[in-house]
Every structure is written in C-alpha cells, then in structure tokens.
C-alpha cells in the first residue's frame, strides 16, 4: 500500500511456498495459497503466479490442461490462466513449437499454436519472430506437407527401383532391398504399385522374385 504496488509476480511459485513434503496435500497447499488471497488479492493487488507442469513425458501432441500443473491445489486456486507447453521436441535450432492455451472463470477460453524463432547465439542471430496459428488449420497444412513429401519420396524410390530391375532376368526382393536401401516392407508396397501399373511382374514362390 505504501508503494502503491498494483501487480505482484511470484516466480516461481514453488519457491515462495513453504510446504516441503506436503506439496501433494491439497489442504496444506490451501493454507499457503490462502496467504496470497488474504495478504495480496484482498488488498486490491493483481497476483501473477508462474508455475510449471509435471514432466513433459511423451505427450507433445496433447494440449496443456490445468490438471497438468504440478503440486496440489494450484489448478483450483487460479481464476484465469495462460498455459504454455511444447508441441514438438526442441531440436536445439532456435525454433519453438508451443501449445498456447488460455481461459478463466469469466468464461473466456481459447487454444492456439505459438511458433517462435529465437535464432541461435552461435550464429550471431538472436531474434524474436513469433506467430499464432489455429491448431486445426496448422495440422491440415502440416498433413499436406507430409503428404507431398511422401509422394516425392515414393516417386524417387519408384524410379530407383525401375532402374534396378532388369528386363531380361528376375531379381529377388532381398537383393533389390540391399542395393536400394529400401526396407522390405516399404519395398513390397512400392512393388505393388508398380505391378498395378503394369510396369513389373512378380513370380516365384510367394512373390519372392521380380521380373
């Protein structure tokens, strides 16, 4: 009140609370969090709590939820929130693909994907380029890019296979796989396409040879 402070940022929250081994006890956490209400919020101060999730694990594809916050009572205490969580594993390239979710008790809510490029210090290229994307539109665009890449790769492999298959004598799938570096499962799919196109024929026991 003396300094007319209107906003307090507690960063990080876990270092400001003195719960010790009771961090998983919602009642013990409630007592600590209640101090924020009675000492700060009750005096007209807006409080911003910086907190963290449980370990990322392998759930990059799932958008963040309040329930993912660590320790007890925190998700119940917050009245509005901004949640940031990686959507893709960081590859140490300065490019960050992040879920950005927000909402609150007033009924506001939303979900976007934050794509940020910070550059790399080793390249003397520290920067901040960021954009928000609709997750459904972004997923559709990414699926199209993946489909185009797979189509180009299939065309490349098809040309390579045709060059490896002589017209005057059969070759085994094993030898073609070894020379081309194409896995047997993928090779079978590619050969099926070539057979359907009438470019090659299969013969031998269980289609083990190519003509």
N, CA and C of each residue as an Amber inpcrd file, in Angstrom:
protein
   633
   0.8320000  -1.2060000   0.0000000   0.0000000   0.0000000   0.0000000
   0.8630000   1.2510000   0.0000000   1.9660000   1.2240000   0.7600000
   2.8340000   2.3920000   0.8320000   3.4350000   2.7370000  -0.5280000
   3.7820000   1.7320000  -1.3110000   4.4110000   1.9620000  -2.6070000
   3.4210000   1.9020000  -3.7610000   2.1380000   1.7670000  -3.4250000
   1.0780000   1.7270000  -4.4470000   1.3200000   0.6300000  -5.4780000
   1.8000000  -0.5080000  -5.0160000   2.0380000  -1.6410000  -5.9110000
   0.7040000  -2.2580000  -6.3030000   0.5010000  -2.4590000  -7.5940000
  -0.7700000  -2.9940000  -8.0850000  -0.6550000  -4.4250000  -8.6080000
   0.5640000  -4.8100000  -8.9900000   0.7640000  -6.1440000  -9.5560000
   1.9670000  -6.8050000  -8.8830000   1.8020000  -8.0630000  -8.5030000
   2.8910000  -8.8420000  -7.9270000   3.0500000 -10.1230000  -8.7440000
   4.2770000 -10.3860000  -9.1680000   4.5860000 -11.6220000  -9.8940000
   5.3890000 -12.5330000  -8.9660000   4.8870000 -13.7280000  -8.7260000
   5.5860000 -14.7110000  -7.8970000   6.1930000 -15.7530000  -8.8260000
   7.5150000 -15.7390000  -8.9310000   8.2060000 -16.5470000  -9.9270000
   9.4720000 -17.1760000  -9.3170000   9.4890000 -18.5240000  -9.2170000
   8.3890000 -19.4540000  -9.4480000   7.5830000 -19.6610000  -8.1690000
   6.4010000 -20.1590000  -8.3160000   5.5040000 -20.3170000  -7.1680000
   6.0740000 -21.2780000  -6.1320000   6.6750000 -22.3860000  -6.5870000
   7.1010000 -23.4190000  -5.6410000   8.1860000 -22.9220000  -4.6870000
   8.9370000 -21.8750000  -5.0850000   9.9790000 -21.3480000  -4.1980000
   9.4150000 -20.3540000  -3.1890000   8.1830000 -19.9200000  -3.4080000
   7.5720000 -18.9610000  -2.4890000   6.7390000 -19.6490000  -1.4200000
   6.3890000 -20.9190000  -1.6460000   5.5760000 -21.6480000  -0.6840000
   6.4690000 -22.4980000   0.2160000   6.0490000 -22.6840000   1.4290000
   6.8280000 -23.4740000   2.3880000   6.0270000 -24.7150000   2.7880000
   5.8600000 -25.6040000   1.8090000   5.0630000 -26.8100000   2.0610000
   5.9170000 -28.0500000   2.2750000   7.1460000 -28.0240000   1.7890000
   8.0130000 -29.1760000   1.9560000   7.3990000 -30.4360000   1.3820000
   7.3480000 -31.4700000   2.1830000   6.8110000 -32.7620000   1.7440000
   5.2980000 -32.7470000   1.6070000   4.6480000 -31.6400000   1.9810000
   3.1890000 -31.5670000   1.9290000   2.6680000 -30.9420000   0.6270000
   3.5590000 -30.8100000  -0.3740000   3.1380000 -30.1820000  -1.6330000
   2.0410000 -30.9750000  -2.3250000   1.9380000 -32.2600000  -2.0110000
   0.8920000 -33.0820000  -2.5960000  -0.3830000 -33.1150000  -1.7720000
  -0.3930000 -32.3870000  -0.6710000  -1.5640000 -32.3410000   0.2090000
  -2.3620000 -31.0830000  -0.0910000  -3.5580000 -31.2320000  -0.6260000
  -4.3430000 -30.0750000  -1.0540000  -4.6870000 -29.1580000   0.1210000
  -4.8170000 -29.7290000   1.3070000  -5.1630000 -28.9060000   2.4730000
  -3.9670000 -28.0520000   2.9140000  -2.7810000 -28.6470000   2.9410000
  -1.5820000 -27.9010000   3.3020000  -1.2840000 -26.8230000   2.2710000
  -1.4380000 -27.1650000   0.9990000  -1.2280000 -26.1800000  -0.0600000
  -2.2700000 -25.0730000   0.0250000  -3.4980000 -25.4500000   0.3920000
  -4.5570000 -24.4510000   0.5070000  -4.2380000 -23.3910000   1.5380000
  -3.6080000 -23.8100000   2.6440000  -3.2330000 -22.8460000   3.6790000
  -2.2110000 -21.8500000   3.1540000  -1.2430000 -22.3350000   2.3790000
  -0.2140000 -21.4460000   1.8320000  -0.7790000 -20.5180000   0.7600000
  -1.5980000 -21.0810000  -0.1070000  -2.1920000 -20.2730000  -1.1740000
  -3.1680000 -19.2460000  -0.6130000  -3.7810000 -19.5650000   0.5080000
  -4.7240000 -18.6360000   1.1240000  -4.0270000 -17.3550000   1.5840000
  -2.7310000 -17.4620000   1.8970000  -1.9820000 -16.2590000   2.2770000
  -1.9370000 -15.2600000   1.1240000  -1.8950000 -15.7730000  -0.1050000
  -1.8980000 -14.8900000  -1.2790000  -3.2230000 -14.1470000  -1.3560000
  -4.3060000 -14.8440000  -1.0480000  -5.6280000 -14.2110000  -1.0880000
  -5.7770000 -13.1510000  -0.0100000  -5.3780000 -13.4940000   1.2210000
  -5.6210000 -12.5880000   2.3480000  -4.6320000 -11.4310000   2.3960000
  -3.3880000 -11.6720000   1.9640000  -2.3730000 -10.6250000   2.0600000
  -2.2760000  -9.7610000   0.8020000  -2.5840000 -10.3310000  -0.3390000
  -2.3640000  -9.5960000  -1.5930000  -3.6800000  -9.2720000  -2.3080000
  -4.4000000 -10.3100000  -2.7170000  -5.6100000 -10.0960000  -3.5060000
  -6.6290000  -9.2720000  -2.7270000  -6.7480000  -9.5240000  -1.4310000
  -7.7090000  -8.7800000  -0.6140000  -7.3790000  -7.2990000  -0.5310000
  -6.1320000  -6.9410000  -0.8230000  -5.7090000  -5.5410000  -0.8030000
  -5.6750000  -4.9280000  -2.2020000  -6.3780000  -5.5600000  -3.1400000
  -6.5060000  -4.9860000  -4.4740000  -5.3150000  -5.1920000  -5.3760000
  -4.4550000  -6.1400000  -5.0360000  -3.2620000  -6.3910000  -5.8410000
  -3.5190000  -7.5710000  -6.7720000  -3.2150000  -7.4010000  -8.0450000
  -3.3090000  -8.4970000  -9.0070000  -2.0780000  -9.3780000  -8.8680000
  -2.3060000 -10.6660000  -8.7020000  -1.2050000 -11.6050000  -8.4820000
  -1.0410000 -12.5050000  -9.7070000   0.1840000 -12.5850000 -10.2090000
   0.5150000 -13.4710000 -11.3240000   1.4310000 -14.5660000 -10.7920000
   0.9690000 -15.8070000 -10.8750000   1.7390000 -16.9460000 -10.3940000
   2.3990000 -17.6600000 -11.5720000   3.7010000 -17.8060000 -11.5360000
   4.4130000 -18.5770000 -12.5490000   4.6950000 -19.9540000 -11.9890000
   4.1360000 -20.9550000 -12.6610000   4.2120000 -22.3160000 -12.1480000
   4.5800000 -23.2520000 -13.2930000   4.7960000 -24.5150000 -12.9980000
   5.2490000 -25.4660000 -14.0120000   4.3700000 -26.7100000 -14.0230000
   4.4560000 -27.4120000 -15.1450000   3.7310000 -28.6680000 -15.2810000
   4.5050000 -29.8010000 -14.6410000   3.8680000 -30.9540000 -14.5840000
   4.6090000 -32.1630000 -14.3090000   5.5360000 -32.4010000 -15.4970000
   6.3600000 -33.4300000 -15.4560000   7.3050000 -33.6730000 -16.5310000
   6.5960000 -33.7980000 -17.8710000   7.2620000 -33.3020000 -18.9140000
   6.6830000 -33.3030000 -20.2620000   6.3270000 -34.7070000 -20.7280000
   7.2070000 -35.6530000 -20.4710000   6.9430000 -37.0090000 -20.9290000
   6.8750000 -37.0740000 -22.4490000   6.0000000 -37.9260000 -22.9600000
   5.8620000 -38.1010000 -24.4070000   4.4990000 -37.6290000 -24.8890000
   3.9890000 -36.5720000 -24.2850000   2.6370000 -36.1040000 -24.5880000
   2.6560000 -34.7940000 -25.3600000   3.5860000 -34.6480000 -26.2850000
   3.6860000 -33.4020000 -27.0410000   2.4050000 -33.1040000 -27.8150000
   1.7290000 -34.1450000 -28.2850000   0.5640000 -33.9250000 -29.1440000
  -0.6610000 -33.4520000 -28.3550000  -0.6440000 -33.5700000 -27.0400000
  -1.7920000 -33.1770000 -26.2180000  -1.6350000 -31.7520000 -25.7260000
  -2.6640000 -30.9410000 -25.9380000  -2.6060000 -29.5620000 -25.4550000
  -2.6250000 -29.5280000 -23.9310000  -2.0660000 -28.4890000 -23.3190000
  -1.9660000 -28.4430000 -21.8570000  -3.3210000 -28.2390000 -21.1880000
  -3.4410000 -28.8030000 -19.9940000  -4.6380000 -28.6620000 -19.1730000
  -4.2280000 -28.1870000 -17.7820000  -5.1630000 -27.5440000 -17.0860000
  -4.8710000 -27.1200000 -15.7180000  -4.4710000 -28.2990000 -14.8470000
  -5.0590000 -29.4570000 -15.1230000  -4.7730000 -30.6410000 -14.3180000
  -3.3280000 -31.1010000 -14.4530000  -2.6170000 -30.5890000 -15.4900000
  -1.2240000 -30.9800000 -15.6930000  -0.2660000 -30.2340000 -14.7810000
  -0.7400000 -29.1800000 -14.1010000   0.1320000 -28.4080000 -13.2190000
   0.5870000 -29.2720000 -12.0450000   1.8190000 -29.0740000 -11.6310000
   2.3510000 -29.8680000 -10.5240000   1.8150000 -29.3610000  -9.1870000
   1.9390000 -30.1860000  -8.1910000   1.5230000 -29.9060000  -6.8190000
   0.0000000 -29.7720000  -6.7120000  -0.4890000 -29.9150000  -5.5130000
  -1.9340000 -29.9080000  -5.2720000  -2.4580000 -28.4870000  -5.0820000
  -3.6940000 -28.2880000  -5.4900000  -4.3900000 -27.0470000  -5.1890000
  -4.1470000 -25.8920000  -6.1200000  -3.1050000 -25.9550000  -6.9380000
  -2.7560000 -24.8130000  -7.7880000  -3.7930000 -24.6070000  -8.8850000
  -4.1880000 -25.6880000  -9.5590000  -5.1590000 -25.5460000 -10.6440000
  -6.5010000 -25.0610000 -10.1230000  -6.8650000 -25.4480000  -8.9070000
  -8.1310000 -24.9950000  -8.3320000  -8.0590000 -23.5360000  -7.8900000
  -6.8740000 -23.0860000  -7.5180000  -6.7120000 -21.7280000  -6.9710000
  -6.7620000 -20.6520000  -8.0540000  -6.1710000 -20.9330000  -9.2090000
  -6.1040000 -19.9230000 -10.2630000  -7.4660000 -19.6150000 -10.8580000
  -7.7770000 -18.3380000 -11.0140000  -9.0620000 -17.9330000 -11.5720000
  -8.9770000 -17.6720000 -13.0770000  -7.7960000 -17.4290000 -13.5720000
  -7.5950000 -17.3330000 -15.0200000  -6.1680000 -17.7810000 -15.3040000
  -5.9360000 -18.2620000 -16.5230000  -4.6540000 -18.8960000 -16.7730000
  -4.1920000 -18.7230000 -18.2170000  -2.8780000 -18.7770000 -18.3690000
  -2.2050000 -18.9030000 -19.6580000  -1.2910000 -20.1200000 -19.5320000
  -1.4430000 -21.0750000 -20.4110000  -0.6600000 -22.3140000 -20.3400000
   0.2060000 -22.4440000 -21.5920000   1.4850000 -22.6630000 -21.3940000
   2.4350000 -22.8400000 -22.4890000   3.1260000 -24.1950000 -22.3340000
   3.1340000 -24.9700000 -23.4060000   3.7380000 -26.3010000 -23.3640000
   4.2320000 -26.6690000 -24.7610000   5.3780000 -27.3100000 -24.8220000
   5.9360000 -27.6740000 -26.1310000   5.0170000 -28.6260000 -26.8850000
   4.8880000 -28.3620000 -28.1780000   4.0880000 -29.2130000 -29.0610000
   4.9760000 -30.1690000 -29.8440000   6.2220000 -29.8220000 -29.9580000
   7.2230000 -30.6620000 -30.6090000   8.4810000 -30.6410000 -29.7500000
   9.2490000 -31.7050000 -29.8080000  10.5160000 -31.7330000 -29.0870000
  11.4450000 -30.6620000 -29.6440000  12.1110000 -29.9320000 -28.7500000
  13.0180000 -28.8770000 -29.1840000  14.2940000 -29.5040000 -29.7430000
  14.6920000 -29.0630000 -30.9400000  15.8200000 -29.6620000 -31.6390000
  17.0790000 -28.8050000 -31.5730000  17.1310000 -27.8780000 -30.6110000
  18.3020000 -27.0180000 -30.4100000  18.6150000 -26.1720000 -31.6420000
  17.5630000 -25.7510000 -32.3440000  17.7440000 -24.9730000 -33.5680000
  17.1500000 -23.5720000 -33.4790000  16.6950000 -23.1840000 -32.3010000
  16.1060000 -21.8580000 -32.1390000  14.6560000 -21.7720000 -32.5450000
  14.0640000 -22.8920000 -32.9670000  12.6720000 -22.8910000 -33.4140000
  11.8130000 -23.6090000 -32.3680000  10.7900000 -22.9300000 -31.8840000
   9.9680000 -23.4430000 -30.7990000   8.5220000 -23.5780000 -31.2580000
   7.9750000 -24.7640000 -31.0980000   6.5980000 -25.0840000 -31.4660000
   5.8400000 -25.3410000 -30.1690000   4.9390000 -24.4340000 -29.7920000
   4.3940000 -24.4220000 -28.4330000   2.8670000 -24.3360000 -28.4360000
   2.2460000 -25.1600000 -27.6070000   0.8100000 -25.0090000 -27.3400000
   0.5920000 -23.7570000 -26.4970000  -0.4320000 -22.9660000 -26.8360000
  -0.7680000 -21.7670000 -26.0630000  -2.2680000 -21.8070000 -25.7870000
  -2.5980000 -22.0990000 -24.5220000  -3.9920000 -22.2200000 -24.1170000
  -4.3080000 -21.1770000 -23.0570000  -5.5260000 -20.6510000 -23.0860000
  -5.9190000 -19.6730000 -22.0730000  -7.3900000 -19.8620000 -21.7080000
  -7.7490000 -19.3330000 -20.5460000  -9.1270000 -19.4290000 -20.1010000
  -9.2680000 -18.8850000 -18.6910000 -10.4740000 -18.9970000 -18.1530000
 -10.6890000 -18.4980000 -16.8100000 -12.1310000 -18.6180000 -16.3740000
 -12.3680000 -18.2170000 -15.1250000 -13.6900000 -18.3430000 -14.5250000
 -14.7210000 -17.4320000 -15.1780000 -14.2730000 -16.4000000 -15.8910000
 -15.2090000 -15.4910000 -16.5550000 -15.7920000 -16.1030000 -17.8270000
 -15.2960000 -17.2910000 -18.1930000 -15.8350000 -17.9670000 -19.3640000
 -14.9980000 -17.8170000 -20.6120000 -13.9260000 -17.0270000 -20.5650000
 -13.0740000 -16.8620000 -21.7470000 -12.1570000 -18.0760000 -21.8810000
 -11.8960000 -18.4700000 -23.1120000 -11.0450000 -19.6330000 -23.3570000
 -10.6030000 -19.6500000 -24.8140000  -9.5310000 -20.3370000 -25.0640000
  -9.0500000 -20.4530000 -26.4350000  -7.8010000 -21.3030000 -26.5130000
  -7.4540000 -21.6880000 -27.7310000  -6.2830000 -22.5230000 -27.9620000
  -5.6410000 -22.1250000 -29.2880000  -4.3490000 -21.8900000 -29.2540000
  -3.5820000 -21.5800000 -30.4480000  -2.2480000 -22.3150000 -30.3800000
  -1.5370000 -22.2970000 -31.4960000  -0.1750000 -22.8140000 -31.5310000
   0.7560000 -21.6290000 -31.7450000   1.7160000 -21.4830000 -30.8460000
   2.6970000 -20.4070000 -30.9340000   3.9650000 -20.9490000 -31.5900000
   4.3030000 -20.3950000 -32.7300000   5.5440000 -20.7580000 -33.4160000
   6.5100000 -19.5930000 -33.2530000   7.6250000 -19.8520000 -32.5730000
   8.5930000 -18.7880000 -32.3020000   9.9680000 -19.2010000 -32.8040000
  10.6700000 -18.2320000 -33.4030000  12.0360000 -18.4440000 -33.8740000
  12.9270000 -17.4490000 -33.1410000  13.7540000 -17.9660000 -32.2370000
  14.6290000 -17.0930000 -31.4510000  16.0210000 -16.9710000 -32.0510000
  16.3030000 -17.7420000 -33.1020000  17.6470000 -17.7350000 -33.6430000
  18.6140000 -18.4130000 -32.6900000  19.9010000 -18.4160000 -33.0660000
  20.9300000 -19.0560000 -32.2520000  22.0740000 -18.0880000 -31.9900000
  22.5400000 -18.0880000 -30.7570000  23.6420000 -17.1930000 -30.4040000
  24.9060000 -17.5450000 -31.1720000  25.1320000 -18.8280000 -31.4020000
  26.3580000 -19.2370000 -32.1090000  26.3820000 -18.7120000 -33.5390000
  25.1890000 -18.4440000 -34.0940000  25.1130000 -17.8670000 -35.4400000
  25.0390000 -16.3470000 -35.4140000  25.1460000 -15.7710000 -34.1950000
  25.0350000 -14.3200000 -34.0250000  23.7010000 -13.8220000 -34.5740000
  22.6570000 -14.6100000 -34.2840000  21.3620000 -14.3390000 -34.9120000
  20.2300000 -14.3980000 -33.8880000  20.4550000 -13.8380000 -32.6940000
  19.4040000 -13.8090000 -31.6890000  18.2800000 -12.8920000 -32.1680000
  17.0480000 -13.3920000 -32.1250000  15.9220000 -12.6300000 -32.6330000
  14.6560000 -13.0910000 -31.9170000  13.5320000 -12.5010000 -32.2770000
  12.2430000 -12.9510000 -31.7460000  11.1970000 -12.7740000 -32.8390000
  10.8940000 -13.8680000 -33.5080000   9.8550000 -13.8800000 -34.5260000
   8.7980000 -14.8740000 -34.0800000   7.5880000 -14.4010000 -33.8570000
   6.5490000 -15.2760000 -33.3190000   5.2400000 -15.0650000 -34.0620000
   4.4660000 -16.1380000 -34.1510000   3.1560000 -16.0690000 -34.7960000
   2.2350000 -17.0880000 -34.1550000   0.9500000 -16.7270000 -34.0570000
  -0.0610000 -17.6280000 -33.5180000  -0.8420000 -18.2550000 -34.6740000
  -1.1430000 -19.5530000 -34.5370000  -1.8410000 -20.2730000 -35.5920000
  -3.0270000 -21.0380000 -35.0110000  -4.0820000 -21.1490000 -35.8100000
  -5.1870000 -22.0130000 -35.4490000  -4.6940000 -23.4620000 -35.5220000
  -4.8520000 -24.2420000 -34.4510000  -4.2780000 -25.5990000 -34.4490000
  -4.8440000 -26.5060000 -35.5280000  -6.1430000 -26.3940000 -35.8420000
  -6.7380000 -27.2580000 -36.8610000  -6.2120000 -26.9140000 -38.2530000
  -6.1040000 -25.6080000 -38.5460000  -5.5670000 -25.1970000 -39.8410000
  -4.1000000 -25.5820000 -39.9540000  -3.3580000 -25.4580000 -38.8570000
  -1.9380000 -25.8120000 -38.8730000  -1.7500000 -27.3040000 -39.0830000
  -2.5630000 -28.1220000 -38.4270000  -2.4690000 -29.5730000 -38.5960000
  -2.7850000 -29.9820000 -40.0270000  -3.7710000 -29.3220000 -40.6290000
  -4.1120000 -29.6220000 -42.0210000  -2.9620000 -29.2620000 -42.9500000
  -2.3300000 -28.1100000 -42.7020000  -1.2000000 -27.6750000 -43.5250000
  -0.0170000 -28.6190000 -43.3530000   0.2330000 -29.0480000 -42.1090000
   1.3400000 -29.9680000 -41.8530000   1.0760000 -31.3300000 -42.4950000
  -0.1760000 -31.7720000 -42.4650000  -0.5240000 -33.0440000 -43.0940000
  -0.3020000 -32.9780000 -44.6030000  -0.6300000 -31.8200000 -45.2090000
  -0.4280000 -31.6410000 -46.6560000   1.0600000 -31.6650000 -46.9990000
   1.8650000 -31.0080000 -46.1770000   3.3060000 -31.0040000 -46.4050000
   3.8630000 -32.4240000 -46.3020000   3.4030000 -33.1750000 -45.2960000
   3.8560000 -34.5480000 -45.1210000   3.4450000 -35.4100000 -46.3030000
   2.2090000 -35.2110000 -46.7690000   1.7160000 -35.9760000 -47.9120000
   2.5440000 -35.6790000 -49.1630000   2.8630000 -34.4150000 -49.3850000
   3.6730000 -34.0390000 -50.5530000   5.0650000 -34.6420000 -50.4710000
   5.6540000 -34.6330000 -49.2780000   6.9870000 -35.2180000 -49.1030000
   6.9690000 -36.7140000 -49.3730000   5.9370000 -37.3840000 -48.8610000
   5.8280000 -38.8240000 -49.0710000   5.6260000 -39.1490000 -50.5470000
   4.8780000 -38.3010000 -51.2440000   4.6550000 -38.5170000 -52.6800000
   5.9590000 -38.3780000 -53.4560000   6.7430000 -37.3460000 -53.1110000
   8.0270000 -37.1490000 -53.7880000   8.9770000 -38.3070000 -53.4970000
   8.9730000 -38.7650000 -52.2440000   9.8420000 -39.8790000 -51.8770000
   9.4120000 -41.1510000 -52.5940000   8.1090000 -41.3670000 -52.7480000
   7.6160000 -42.5390000 -53.4540000   8.0310000 -42.4850000 -54.9240000
   7.9380000 -41.3050000 -55.5300000   8.3420000 -41.1670000 -56.9270000
   9.8380000 -41.4280000 -57.0890000  10.6320000 -40.9290000 -56.1320000
  12.0750000 -41.1530000 -56.1930000  12.3980000 -42.6330000 -56.0740000
  11.7700000 -43.3090000 -55.1260000  12.0160000 -44.7280000 -54.9310000
  11.5360000 -45.5530000 -56.1150000  10.4300000 -45.1540000 -56.7260000
   9.9130000 -45.8790000 -57.8870000  10.9010000 -45.8230000 -59.0440000
  11.4520000 -44.6390000 -59.3080000  12.4420000 -44.5000000 -60.3810000
  13.6830000 -45.3370000 -60.0810000  14.0940000 -45.3300000 -58.8180000
  15.2690000 -46.1080000 -58.4260000  15.0220000 -47.6050000 -58.5920000
  13.8270000 -48.0530000 -58.2410000  13.5070000 -49.4710000 -58.3670000
  13.4880000 -49.9100000 -59.8300000  12.8820000 -49.0890000 -60.6830000
  12.8220000 -49.4410000 -62.1070000  14.2130000 -49.5480000 -62.7110000
  15.1250000 -48.7210000 -62.1970000  16.4920000 -48.7700000 -62.7090000
  17.2260000 -50.0200000 -62.2320000  16.8000000 -50.5800000 -61.0940000
  17.4660000 -51.7510000 -60.5300000  16.9010000 -53.0730000 -61.0640000
  15.7280000 -53.0100000 -61.6880000  15.0850000 -54.2450000 -62.1490000
  15.3770000 -54.4490000 -63.6360000  16.1530000 -55.4650000 -63.9750000
  16.4490000 -55.7060000 -65.3980000  15.2210000 -56.2740000 -66.1120000
  15.1970000 -56.1020000 -67.4070000  14.0550000 -56.5810000 -68.1810000
  14.2470000 -58.0210000 -68.6750000  15.4820000 -58.5600000 -68.5450000
  15.7510000 -59.8730000 -69.1340000  15.9310000 -60.9920000 -68.1190000
  15.9930000 -60.6610000 -66.8040000  16.1370000 -61.7220000 -65.8130000
  15.5530000 -61.2660000 -64.4740000  15.0990000 -62.2370000 -63.6780000
  14.4800000 -61.8750000 -62.3970000  15.5100000 -61.4890000 -61.3460000
  15.0410000 -60.6780000 -60.3710000  15.8540000 -60.3340000 -59.2070000
  15.0200000 -60.5640000 -57.9590000  15.6530000 -61.0160000 -56.9160000
  14.9320000 -61.2570000 -55.6670000  14.6680000 -59.9350000 -54.9530000
  13.6210000 -59.9550000 -54.1620000  13.3180000 -58.7650000 -53.3620000
  14.4680000 -58.4390000 -52.4120000  15.1060000 -59.4670000 -51.8880000
  16.1930000 -59.2580000 -50.9420000  17.3370000 -58.4850000 -51.5770000
  17.7250000 -58.8780000 -52.8070000  18.8410000 -58.1970000 -53.4670000
  18.4760000 -56.7630000 -53.8300000  17.2240000 -56.5480000 -54.2380000
  16.7830000 -55.1890000 -54.5640000  16.7710000 -54.3210000 -53.3090000
  16.3220000 -54.8850000 -52.2070000  16.2870000 -54.1440000 -50.9460000
  17.6930000 -53.7580000 -50.5120000  18.6380000 -54.6980000 -50.6610000
  20.0150000 -54.4220000 -50.2630000  20.6530000 -53.3470000 -51.1330000
  20.4040000 -53.3790000 -52.4430000  21.0060000 -52.3970000 -53.3470000
  20.3650000 -51.0230000 -53.2390000  19.0810000 -50.9890000 -52.9620000
  18.3730000 -49.7100000 -52.9150000  18.3550000 -49.0860000 -51.5230000
  18.5320000 -49.9230000 -50.4940000  18.4480000 -49.4120000 -49.1350000
  17.0220000 -49.2130000 -48.6670000  16.0650000 -49.7070000 -49.4470000
  14.6540000 -49.5880000 -49.0830000  14.2520000 -50.7830000 -48.2290000
  13.6250000 -50.5250000 -47.1100000  13.2010000 -51.6060000 -46.2160000
  12.2490000 -52.5450000 -46.9390000  12.2460000 -53.8220000 -46.5290000
  11.4460000 -54.8260000 -47.2270000   9.9580000 -54.4870000 -47.2150000
   9.4640000 -53.9760000 -46.0790000   8.0390000 -53.6490000 -46.0010000
   7.6770000 -52.5370000 -46.9750000   8.5460000 -51.5070000 -47.0270000
   8.3090000 -50.3980000 -47.9530000   8.4710000 -50.8570000 -49.3870000
   9.4540000 -51.7240000 -49.6130000   9.6930000 -52.2580000 -50.9560000
   8.4660000 -53.0080000 -51.4660000   7.8440000 -53.7960000 -50.6240000
   6.6490000 -54.5500000 -51.0190000   5.5320000 -53.6030000 -51.4580000
   5.3590000 -52.5060000 -50.7390000   4.3310000 -51.5240000 -51.1100000
   4.6450000 -50.8890000 -52.4640000   5.9050000 -50.5180000 -52.6560000
   6.2850000 -49.8810000 -53.9120000   6.1230000 -50.8440000 -55.0830000
   6.4970000 -52.0850000 -54.8890000   6.3600000 -53.0670000 -55.9600000
   4.8910000 -53.3280000 -56.2820000   4.0420000 -53.2890000 -55.2700000
   2.6060000 -53.4770000 -55.5090000   2.0740000 -52.3780000 -56.4150000
   2.5680000 -51.1510000 -56.2080000   2.1590000 -50.0370000 -57.0550000
   2.6350000 -50.2470000 -58.4950000   3.8790000 -50.7270000 -58.6350000
   4.4310000 -50.9630000 -59.9700000   3.6960000 -52.0940000 -60.6740000
   3.3140000 -53.1210000 -59.9240000   2.5470000 -54.2310000 -60.5010000
   1.1890000 -53.7410000 -60.9750000   0.5290000 -52.9200000 -60.1610000
  -0.7830000 -52.3880000 -60.5350000  -0.6930000 -51.5170000 -61.7730000
   0.4760000 -50.8730000 -61.9620000   0.6790000 -50.0160000 -63.1350000
   1.1060000 -50.8150000 -64.3540000   1.3710000 -52.1110000 -64.1770000
   1.7820000 -52.9480000 -65.2950000   3.2340000 -52.7850000 -65.6670000
   4.0480000 -52.1840000 -64.8070000   5.4560000 -51.9380000 -65.1250000
   6.3490000 -53.1180000 -64.7570000   5.9270000 -53.9210000 -63.7680000
   6.7040000 -55.1020000 -63.4020000   5.7330000 -56.2560000 -63.1460000
   6.2700000 -57.4510000 -63.1270000   5.5040000 -58.6350000 -62.7810000
   6.2400000 -59.3940000 -61.6880000   5.4880000 -60.0240000 -60.8100000
   6.0660000 -60.8180000 -59.7420000   5.9250000 -62.2970000 -60.0860000
   6.9450000 -63.0740000 -59.7540000   6.8790000 -64.5080000 -59.9890000
   7.6580000 -65.2220000 -58.8960000   7.5600000 -66.5480000 -58.8860000
   8.2610000 -67.3180000 -57.8680000   7.3650000 -67.6230000 -56.6970000
   7.9150000 -68.3200000 -55.7410000   7.1480000 -68.6960000 -54.5670000
   6.8690000 -67.4880000 -53.6870000   5.5880000 -67.2890000 -53.3930000
   5.1460000 -66.1800000 -52.5390000   5.6730000 -64.8400000 -52.9890000
   5.7440000 -64.6620000 -54.2670000   6.1720000 -63.3920000 -54.8510000
   7.5570000 -62.9760000 -54.3390000   8.5030000 -63.9080000 -54.3520000
   9.8180000 -63.5940000 -53.8310000  10.7630000 -63.0380000 -54.8850000
  10.3610000 -63.0880000 -56.1510000  11.2430000 -62.5930000 -57.1900000
  10.5310000 -61.5850000 -58.0470000  11.3080000 -60.7230000 -58.6660000
  10.7710000 -59.6690000 -59.5190000  11.2740000 -59.8880000 -60.9330000
  10.3960000 -59.6890000 -61.9310000  10.7970000 -59.7910000 -63.3190000
  10.7040000 -58.4080000 -63.9630000
